[in-house]
């Protein structure tokens, strides 16, 4: 039986990527020509095998042609985009790809589509399919409302990335200004990094783990001496120069207007919520049924688990009500003077139980990771600095409102996943291509 979330997701209208829609259009012809399912009353094995080989050839040919057009597009866009300079786009001379897909953006790396298709076809038998089912989700590291627990299969894969001197940044919308709350969410990973011996992870590799919170407001680096195993990083270290130029008056105006709009939404929709204002964010959170939640530690030892000491039950708000708030506040800010000026980026998003408006967005969060990791983890040389072409952002598929992971494509190569199982499969394939052995078996989600 399908989940409630998938039913709700299927009924919504979502932002569509024109490049992906164009590629899907190119693939329609071979798919339709061979789409009739094999009959159950005749021997069609030989015909089916021949058809599959022909479909594979046609798919690969289409992917190769797109790959060639992407290469031409990258030549015309120049090298400025490697440093994520937003003022150099679009290029003065459009490419063939840009003429066909006017909304296409920059590509930070080559796109070996033919090789990628052949690799995935061996695992998922794409060319052997005659009917197709796809789905999207909104989860990446852990299930909705859960934490990254010590038994998560993602932890050994993330440790392997660190072991290979690949730095790991976790960009989250959770806007906590202290490390304790992030430890609560990520304690399984943090404790695993702490407990890894010197023969497994060096100190420099351990310090290659960074957490960016509030989209782009707080940065915490791994610290074995901190009780929460994370220490706040001063903004002077991680803040890019472009962020330092954001006018404080515009920031205040956006947050003030967002707060006023949120209060009006709570009143108009009669939501069981209260408005919460932070330094660089404002949102609505569900009312606590009886008293406030109090958080404590299970012991005084460093890295000891943070557990709810007296967490009171909270009321729930409907998804429809939350998205109504998101759309209302987003549009109100977009038409405001500060919003039209475009000097300060912002985003409104539905967190499932709450709604928040943050200064900045996922694209800035990724850029902060790239900037901060130049100075953390014992690596300060220019050739190892993280850039869009050397960064992979893994995120959930975007909702109709918010679309933060969609924005992350401005700052990095991106991979969209539906759930933590798909994240595991993606990391297995990444490690395989980095020389870590064969990827894991195909999951049920892969088969779909």
Coordinates of C-alpha atoms in Angstrom, one line a residue:
X1 CA 0.0 0.0 0.0
X2 CA 1.4 3.4 -0.9
X3 CA 2.2 5.9 1.7
X4 CA 0.2 9.0 2.4
X5 CA 3.1 11.2 1.4
X6 CA 3.3 9.6 -2.1
X7 CA -0.4 10.1 -2.6
X8 CA -0.1 13.8 -1.6
X9 CA 3.0 14.2 -3.7
X10 CA 1.4 12.7 -6.8
X11 CA -1.5 15.1 -6.6
X12 CA 0.6 18.2 -6.5
X13 CA 2.0 20.3 -9.4
X14 CA 5.8 20.5 -9.2
X15 CA 8.5 22.6 -10.7
X16 CA 9.8 20.9 -13.8
X17 CA 13.3 21.2 -15.1
X18 CA 13.1 22.0 -18.8
X19 CA 16.4 20.2 -19.6
X20 CA 15.2 17.0 -18.1
X21 CA 11.8 17.4 -19.8
X22 CA 13.6 17.9 -23.1
X23 CA 15.8 14.8 -22.6
X24 CA 12.7 12.8 -21.8
X25 CA 11.1 14.0 -25.0
X26 CA 14.1 12.7 -27.0
X27 CA 13.8 9.3 -25.3
X28 CA 10.1 9.0 -26.0
X29 CA 10.5 7.7 -29.6
X30 CA 12.5 4.6 -28.9
X31 CA 10.5 3.9 -25.7
X32 CA 7.1 4.2 -27.5
X33 CA 8.3 2.1 -30.5
X34 CA 9.1 -0.8 -28.2
X35 CA 6.7 -0.2 -25.4
X36 CA 4.2 -3.0 -26.0
X37 CA 4.6 -5.6 -23.3
X38 CA 5.6 -9.1 -24.3
X39 CA 2.6 -11.5 -24.7
X40 CA 2.1 -14.3 -22.2
X41 CA 1.0 -16.9 -24.8
X42 CA 4.0 -17.0 -27.2
X43 CA 7.7 -17.5 -27.1
X44 CA 9.1 -14.0 -27.7
X45 CA 12.5 -14.3 -25.8
X46 CA 14.6 -13.9 -29.0
X47 CA 12.5 -11.0 -30.2
X48 CA 12.6 -9.3 -26.8
X49 CA 16.4 -9.7 -26.5
X50 CA 16.8 -8.2 -30.0
X51 CA 14.5 -5.3 -29.1
X52 CA 16.3 -4.6 -25.9
X53 CA 19.6 -4.4 -27.7
X54 CA 18.2 -2.0 -30.2
X55 CA 16.6 0.2 -27.5
X56 CA 20.0 0.2 -25.6
X57 CA 21.7 1.3 -28.8
X58 CA 19.2 4.1 -29.4
X59 CA 19.2 5.3 -25.9
X60 CA 23.0 5.4 -25.8
X61 CA 23.1 7.3 -29.1
X62 CA 20.8 9.9 -27.8
X63 CA 22.8 10.3 -24.6
X64 CA 26.0 10.6 -26.7
X65 CA 24.5 13.4 -28.8
X66 CA 23.4 15.3 -25.6
X67 CA 26.8 14.8 -24.1
X68 CA 28.4 16.4 -27.2
X69 CA 26.0 19.4 -26.9
X70 CA 26.9 19.8 -23.2
X71 CA 30.6 19.8 -24.1
X72 CA 30.0 22.5 -26.7
X73 CA 27.9 24.5 -24.1
X74 CA 30.8 24.3 -21.6
X75 CA 33.3 25.6 -24.1
X76 CA 31.1 28.7 -24.7
X77 CA 30.3 29.3 -21.0
X78 CA 34.1 29.7 -20.3
X79 CA 36.0 29.1 -17.1
X80 CA 34.5 31.9 -15.0
X81 CA 31.7 29.6 -13.7
X82 CA 34.3 27.3 -12.0
X83 CA 34.6 30.0 -9.4
X84 CA 30.7 30.2 -9.1
X85 CA 30.6 33.8 -10.4
X86 CA 27.0 34.6 -10.9
X87 CA 27.6 37.8 -12.9
X88 CA 29.1 35.9 -15.8
X89 CA 25.9 34.1 -16.8
X90 CA 24.5 33.8 -19.4
X91 CA 27.4 33.8 -22.0
X92 CA 27.2 36.3 -24.8
X93 CA 27.0 33.6 -27.5
X94 CA 24.3 30.9 -26.9
X95 CA 25.1 27.3 -27.5
X96 CA 22.9 24.9 -29.5
X97 CA 21.8 23.4 -26.2
X98 CA 20.8 26.9 -24.9
X99 CA 18.8 27.6 -28.1
X100 CA 16.9 24.3 -27.6
X101 CA 16.5 24.7 -23.8
X102 CA 16.6 28.5 -23.0
X103 CA 16.5 27.9 -19.3
X104 CA 19.6 25.7 -19.2
X105 CA 22.3 26.9 -16.7
X106 CA 26.0 26.3 -16.5
X107 CA 27.6 22.9 -16.2
X108 CA 30.5 22.7 -13.7
X109 CA 31.8 19.4 -15.0
X110 CA 31.6 17.3 -18.2
X111 CA 28.5 15.1 -18.4
X112 CA 29.4 11.6 -19.6
X113 CA 25.8 10.6 -20.2
X114 CA 26.5 7.6 -22.5
X115 CA 28.9 5.9 -20.1
X116 CA 26.5 6.7 -17.2
X117 CA 23.5 5.2 -19.1
X118 CA 25.4 2.0 -20.0
X119 CA 26.6 1.6 -16.4
X120 CA 23.0 2.1 -15.0
X121 CA 21.5 -0.1 -17.7
X122 CA 23.6 -3.0 -16.5
X123 CA 22.3 -2.6 -13.0
X124 CA 18.7 -1.5 -13.6
X125 CA 17.9 -3.1 -17.0
X126 CA 16.5 0.2 -18.3
X127 CA 16.5 -0.9 -21.9
X128 CA 14.6 -4.1 -21.0
X129 CA 11.7 -2.2 -19.5
X130 CA 8.4 -1.8 -21.3
X131 CA 6.5 -0.1 -18.6
X132 CA 7.9 2.6 -16.3
X133 CA 7.2 3.7 -12.7
X134 CA 9.0 6.6 -11.0
X135 CA 8.6 8.4 -7.7
X136 CA 10.3 11.2 -5.7
X137 CA 10.6 11.8 -2.0
X138 CA 11.8 14.4 0.5
X139 CA 14.4 12.5 2.6
X140 CA 18.1 12.2 2.4
X141 CA 20.1 11.2 5.5
X142 CA 17.4 10.0 7.8
X143 CA 13.7 9.4 7.9
X144 CA 11.3 12.2 8.5
X145 CA 11.5 13.3 12.1
X146 CA 14.3 10.9 13.0
X147 CA 18.0 11.2 13.7
X148 CA 21.2 9.8 12.2
X149 CA 21.5 6.8 14.5
X150 CA 24.6 4.8 15.2
X151 CA 23.2 1.8 13.2
X152 CA 22.6 3.9 10.0
X153 CA 24.1 2.2 6.9
X154 CA 25.1 5.7 5.8
X155 CA 27.7 6.1 8.5
X156 CA 30.4 3.7 7.2
X157 CA 30.0 5.1 3.7
X158 CA 30.5 8.7 5.0
X159 CA 33.5 7.5 7.0
X160 CA 34.9 6.0 3.8
X161 CA 34.6 9.4 2.0
X162 CA 36.5 11.0 4.8
X163 CA 39.1 8.3 4.7
X164 CA 39.7 9.1 1.0
X165 CA 40.3 12.8 2.0
X166 CA 36.9 13.8 0.6
X167 CA 35.4 16.5 2.9
X168 CA 31.8 16.2 3.9
X169 CA 29.5 19.1 4.5
X170 CA 25.9 18.7 5.9
X171 CA 23.7 21.6 4.9
X172 CA 20.5 21.7 6.8
X173 CA 17.6 24.1 7.2
X174 CA 17.6 23.5 11.0
X175 CA 18.6 26.9 12.4
X176 CA 20.1 26.1 15.8
X177 CA 22.8 28.5 17.1
X178 CA 24.3 25.9 19.5
X179 CA 26.0 22.6 18.8
X180 CA 23.8 20.5 21.1
X181 CA 20.8 20.4 18.8
X182 CA 22.9 19.3 15.9
X183 CA 24.5 16.6 18.0
X184 CA 21.0 15.4 18.7
X185 CA 20.4 15.0 15.0
X186 CA 23.8 13.7 14.0
X187 CA 25.1 11.9 17.1
X188 CA 25.5 8.6 15.3
X189 CA 27.9 10.0 12.7
X190 CA 29.7 12.3 15.2
X191 CA 30.4 9.5 17.6
X192 CA 31.6 7.2 14.8
X193 CA 34.1 9.9 13.7
X194 CA 35.2 10.4 17.3
X195 CA 35.7 6.6 17.9
X196 CA 37.6 6.0 14.7
X197 CA 41.2 5.2 15.5
X198 CA 44.3 6.8 13.9
X199 CA 44.7 3.8 11.5
X200 CA 41.1 4.5 10.2
X201 CA 40.9 8.4 10.2
X202 CA 43.6 10.9 10.8
X203 CA 42.9 14.1 12.8
X204 CA 42.9 16.1 9.5
X205 CA 40.4 13.8 8.0
X206 CA 38.1 14.0 11.0
X207 CA 38.2 17.8 10.8
X208 CA 36.9 17.5 7.2
X209 CA 33.4 17.3 8.5
X210 CA 31.4 20.5 8.6
X211 CA 27.7 21.3 9.4
X212 CA 26.0 24.4 8.0
X213 CA 22.7 25.3 9.7
X214 CA 19.9 27.7 9.0
X215 CA 20.6 27.3 5.3
X216 CA 23.5 29.6 5.4
X217 CA 23.6 31.2 8.9
X218 CA 25.7 28.9 11.2
X219 CA 28.8 26.8 10.7
X220 CA 30.0 24.1 13.1
X221 CA 33.2 22.0 12.6
X222 CA 34.1 18.7 14.2
X223 CA 35.7 19.2 17.5
X224 CA 36.7 16.2 19.7
X225 CA 37.1 18.5 22.8
X226 CA 33.5 19.7 22.6
X227 CA 30.8 17.9 24.6
X228 CA 28.7 18.0 21.4
X229 CA 31.6 17.0 19.2
X230 CA 31.0 20.2 17.2
X231 CA 32.3 23.7 17.7
X232 CA 31.0 26.9 16.2
X233 CA 33.2 28.5 13.5
X234 CA 33.5 32.3 13.5
X235 CA 31.8 34.0 10.6
X236 CA 35.1 35.8 9.7
X237 CA 36.4 32.3 8.8
X238 CA 33.5 30.9 6.7
X239 CA 31.6 33.9 5.4
X240 CA 32.2 34.6 1.7
X241 CA 32.9 38.2 0.7
X242 CA 29.6 38.4 -1.2
X243 CA 27.6 37.6 2.0
X244 CA 29.5 40.3 3.9
X245 CA 28.0 42.9 1.4
X246 CA 24.4 42.0 2.2
X247 CA 22.8 45.3 3.5
X248 CA 21.7 44.9 7.1
X249 CA 18.7 47.1 6.4
X250 CA 17.5 44.8 3.7
X251 CA 17.9 41.8 6.0
X252 CA 15.9 43.5 8.8
X253 CA 13.2 44.6 6.4
X254 CA 12.8 41.1 4.9
X255 CA 12.6 39.5 8.4
X256 CA 10.2 42.1 9.7
X257 CA 7.9 41.7 6.8
X258 CA 8.1 37.9 7.0
X259 CA 7.2 38.0 10.7
X260 CA 4.2 40.3 10.0
X261 CA 3.0 38.0 7.2
X262 CA 3.4 34.9 9.3
X263 CA 1.4 36.4 12.2
X264 CA -1.3 37.3 9.7
X265 CA -1.3 33.8 8.3
X266 CA -1.6 32.2 11.8
X267 CA -4.6 34.4 12.5
X268 CA -6.3 34.0 9.2
X269 CA -5.9 30.2 9.0
X270 CA -6.4 29.7 12.7
X271 CA -3.2 27.7 12.9
X272 CA -2.2 26.2 16.3
X273 CA 1.2 27.8 16.0
X274 CA 3.4 30.6 17.5
X275 CA 5.9 32.8 15.7
X276 CA 9.6 32.3 16.4
X277 CA 12.1 35.0 15.5
X278 CA 15.8 34.3 15.3
X279 CA 18.8 36.3 14.3
X280 CA 18.6 35.4 10.5
X281 CA 15.3 33.6 10.3
X282 CA 11.7 33.8 11.4
X283 CA 9.1 31.0 11.3
X284 CA 6.0 29.4 12.9
X285 CA 6.3 26.4 15.1
X286 CA 3.5 24.2 16.5
X287 CA 2.2 25.1 20.0
X288 CA 3.3 22.9 22.8
X289 CA 0.4 21.2 24.5
X290 CA 1.8 21.5 28.0
X291 CA 5.0 23.4 28.8
X292 CA 8.2 23.7 26.8
X293 CA 10.5 20.9 25.8
X294 CA 13.6 20.7 27.9
X295 CA 16.7 19.1 26.7
X296 CA 19.4 17.6 28.8
X297 CA 22.4 15.2 28.6
X298 CA 22.4 11.6 29.6
X299 CA 25.8 12.1 31.3
X300 CA 28.6 14.6 31.6
X301 CA 31.1 12.8 29.4
X302 CA 32.1 14.4 26.1
X303 CA 29.9 13.4 23.3
X304 CA 27.3 11.8 25.6
X305 CA 23.8 11.6 24.1
X306 CA 21.5 14.5 24.3
X307 CA 18.0 13.3 25.2
X308 CA 14.7 15.0 25.7
X309 CA 14.2 15.4 29.4
X310 CA 10.6 16.7 29.4
X311 CA 9.5 17.0 25.9
X312 CA 5.8 17.9 25.8
X313 CA 3.6 16.8 22.9
X314 CA 3.1 19.4 20.2
X315 CA 0.0 20.1 18.0
X316 CA 0.1 19.2 14.3
X317 CA -0.7 21.5 11.4
X318 CA -2.0 20.2 8.1
X319 CA 0.4 20.1 5.1
X320 CA -2.0 22.2 3.1
X321 CA -2.0 24.9 5.8
X322 CA 1.8 24.9 5.9
X323 CA 2.1 25.2 2.2
X324 CA -0.5 28.0 2.1
X325 CA 1.8 29.9 4.5
X326 CA 4.9 29.2 2.4
X327 CA 3.3 30.5 -0.8
X328 CA 1.9 33.5 0.9
X329 CA 5.0 34.7 2.7
X330 CA 7.2 33.9 -0.4
X331 CA 5.1 36.0 -2.7
X332 CA 4.8 38.8 -0.2
X333 CA 8.6 39.0 0.2
X334 CA 9.2 38.8 -3.6
X335 CA 7.0 41.8 -4.3
X336 CA 8.5 43.9 -1.4
X337 CA 11.1 46.6 -2.0
X338 CA 13.9 44.6 -0.5
X339 CA 12.8 41.5 -2.4
X340 CA 12.7 43.2 -5.8
X341 CA 16.1 44.8 -5.1
X342 CA 17.6 41.3 -5.0
X343 CA 20.5 42.3 -2.8
X344 CA 19.7 39.7 -0.1
X345 CA 18.6 36.1 -1.0
X346 CA 15.9 34.4 1.1
X347 CA 13.8 31.3 1.1
X348 CA 10.6 30.1 2.6
X349 CA 10.1 26.4 3.1
X350 CA 7.7 23.9 4.6
X351 CA 9.6 21.8 7.2
X352 CA 6.8 19.3 7.6
X353 CA 5.8 20.5 11.1
X354 CA 6.8 24.2 10.7
X355 CA 7.4 27.0 8.2
X356 CA 10.5 29.1 8.2
X357 CA 11.9 32.0 6.2
X358 CA 15.7 32.1 6.2
X359 CA 18.2 34.6 4.9
X360 CA 20.1 32.7 2.3
X361 CA 19.3 29.4 0.7
X362 CA 20.9 26.0 -0.1
X363 CA 23.1 27.5 -2.9
X364 CA 24.7 29.8 -0.3
X365 CA 24.9 26.9 2.2
X366 CA 26.9 24.9 -0.3
X367 CA 29.1 27.8 -1.1
X368 CA 29.8 28.3 2.6
X369 CA 30.9 24.7 2.8
X370 CA 33.2 25.2 -0.1
X371 CA 34.6 28.4 1.4
X372 CA 35.0 27.0 5.0
X373 CA 36.6 23.8 4.0
X374 CA 39.6 25.7 2.5
X375 CA 40.6 26.5 6.0
X376 CA 39.5 23.5 8.0
X377 CA 40.8 19.9 8.0
X378 CA 44.4 20.9 7.5
X379 CA 44.0 21.8 3.8
X380 CA 44.7 25.4 2.7
X381 CA 46.3 25.0 -0.7
X382 CA 44.6 26.5 -3.7
X383 CA 44.4 23.4 -5.8
X384 CA 42.4 21.6 -3.1
X385 CA 39.9 24.3 -2.6
X386 CA 36.3 23.1 -3.1
X387 CA 34.7 24.5 -6.2
X388 CA 31.4 23.8 -8.0
X389 CA 33.2 21.4 -10.3
X390 CA 34.6 19.4 -7.4
X391 CA 31.5 19.5 -5.2
X392 CA 28.6 17.0 -5.2
X393 CA 25.5 18.1 -3.4
X394 CA 23.1 15.2 -2.5
X395 CA 19.6 16.3 -1.7
X396 CA 16.0 15.3 -1.8
X397 CA 13.7 16.0 -4.7
X398 CA 12.2 19.5 -4.3
X399 CA 8.6 20.3 -3.3
X400 CA 6.3 22.6 -5.2
X401 CA 7.0 25.3 -2.6
X402 CA 10.6 26.1 -1.5
X403 CA 12.8 24.2 -3.8
X404 CA 16.0 24.7 -1.9
X405 CA 17.9 21.7 -3.4
X406 CA 16.9 23.1 -6.8
X407 CA 18.8 26.3 -5.9
X408 CA 21.8 24.3 -4.9
X409 CA 22.5 23.6 -8.5
X410 CA 23.8 27.1 -8.8
X411 CA 26.8 26.2 -6.6
X412 CA 27.5 22.6 -7.3
X413 CA 26.9 19.4 -9.2
X414 CA 23.7 17.9 -7.7
X415 CA 22.2 14.4 -7.2
X416 CA 18.6 14.0 -6.3
X417 CA 17.5 11.1 -4.1
X418 CA 14.2 9.9 -2.7
X419 CA 15.2 8.4 0.6
X420 CA 18.2 7.3 2.7
X421 CA 18.2 4.0 0.8
X422 CA 18.9 5.8 -2.4
X423 CA 21.6 7.9 -0.7
X424 CA 23.3 4.6 0.2
X425 CA 23.1 3.4 -3.3
X426 CA 24.5 6.6 -4.7
X427 CA 27.4 6.6 -2.3
X428 CA 28.1 3.0 -3.2
X429 CA 28.3 3.9 -6.9
X430 CA 30.5 7.0 -6.1
X431 CA 32.9 4.9 -4.0
X432 CA 33.0 2.3 -6.8
X433 CA 34.0 4.9 -9.4
X434 CA 36.6 6.1 -7.0
X435 CA 38.1 2.6 -6.8
X436 CA 36.3 1.1 -3.9
X437 CA 35.1 -2.1 -5.3
X438 CA 31.8 -3.2 -6.8
X439 CA 28.7 -1.2 -6.0
X440 CA 26.1 -2.8 -3.7
X441 CA 23.1 -4.8 -5.0
X442 CA 20.2 -3.0 -6.7
X443 CA 17.6 -1.9 -4.1
X444 CA 13.8 -2.1 -4.4
X445 CA 13.8 1.7 -5.0
X446 CA 16.4 1.2 -7.8
X447 CA 14.2 -1.4 -9.5
X448 CA 11.4 1.1 -9.8

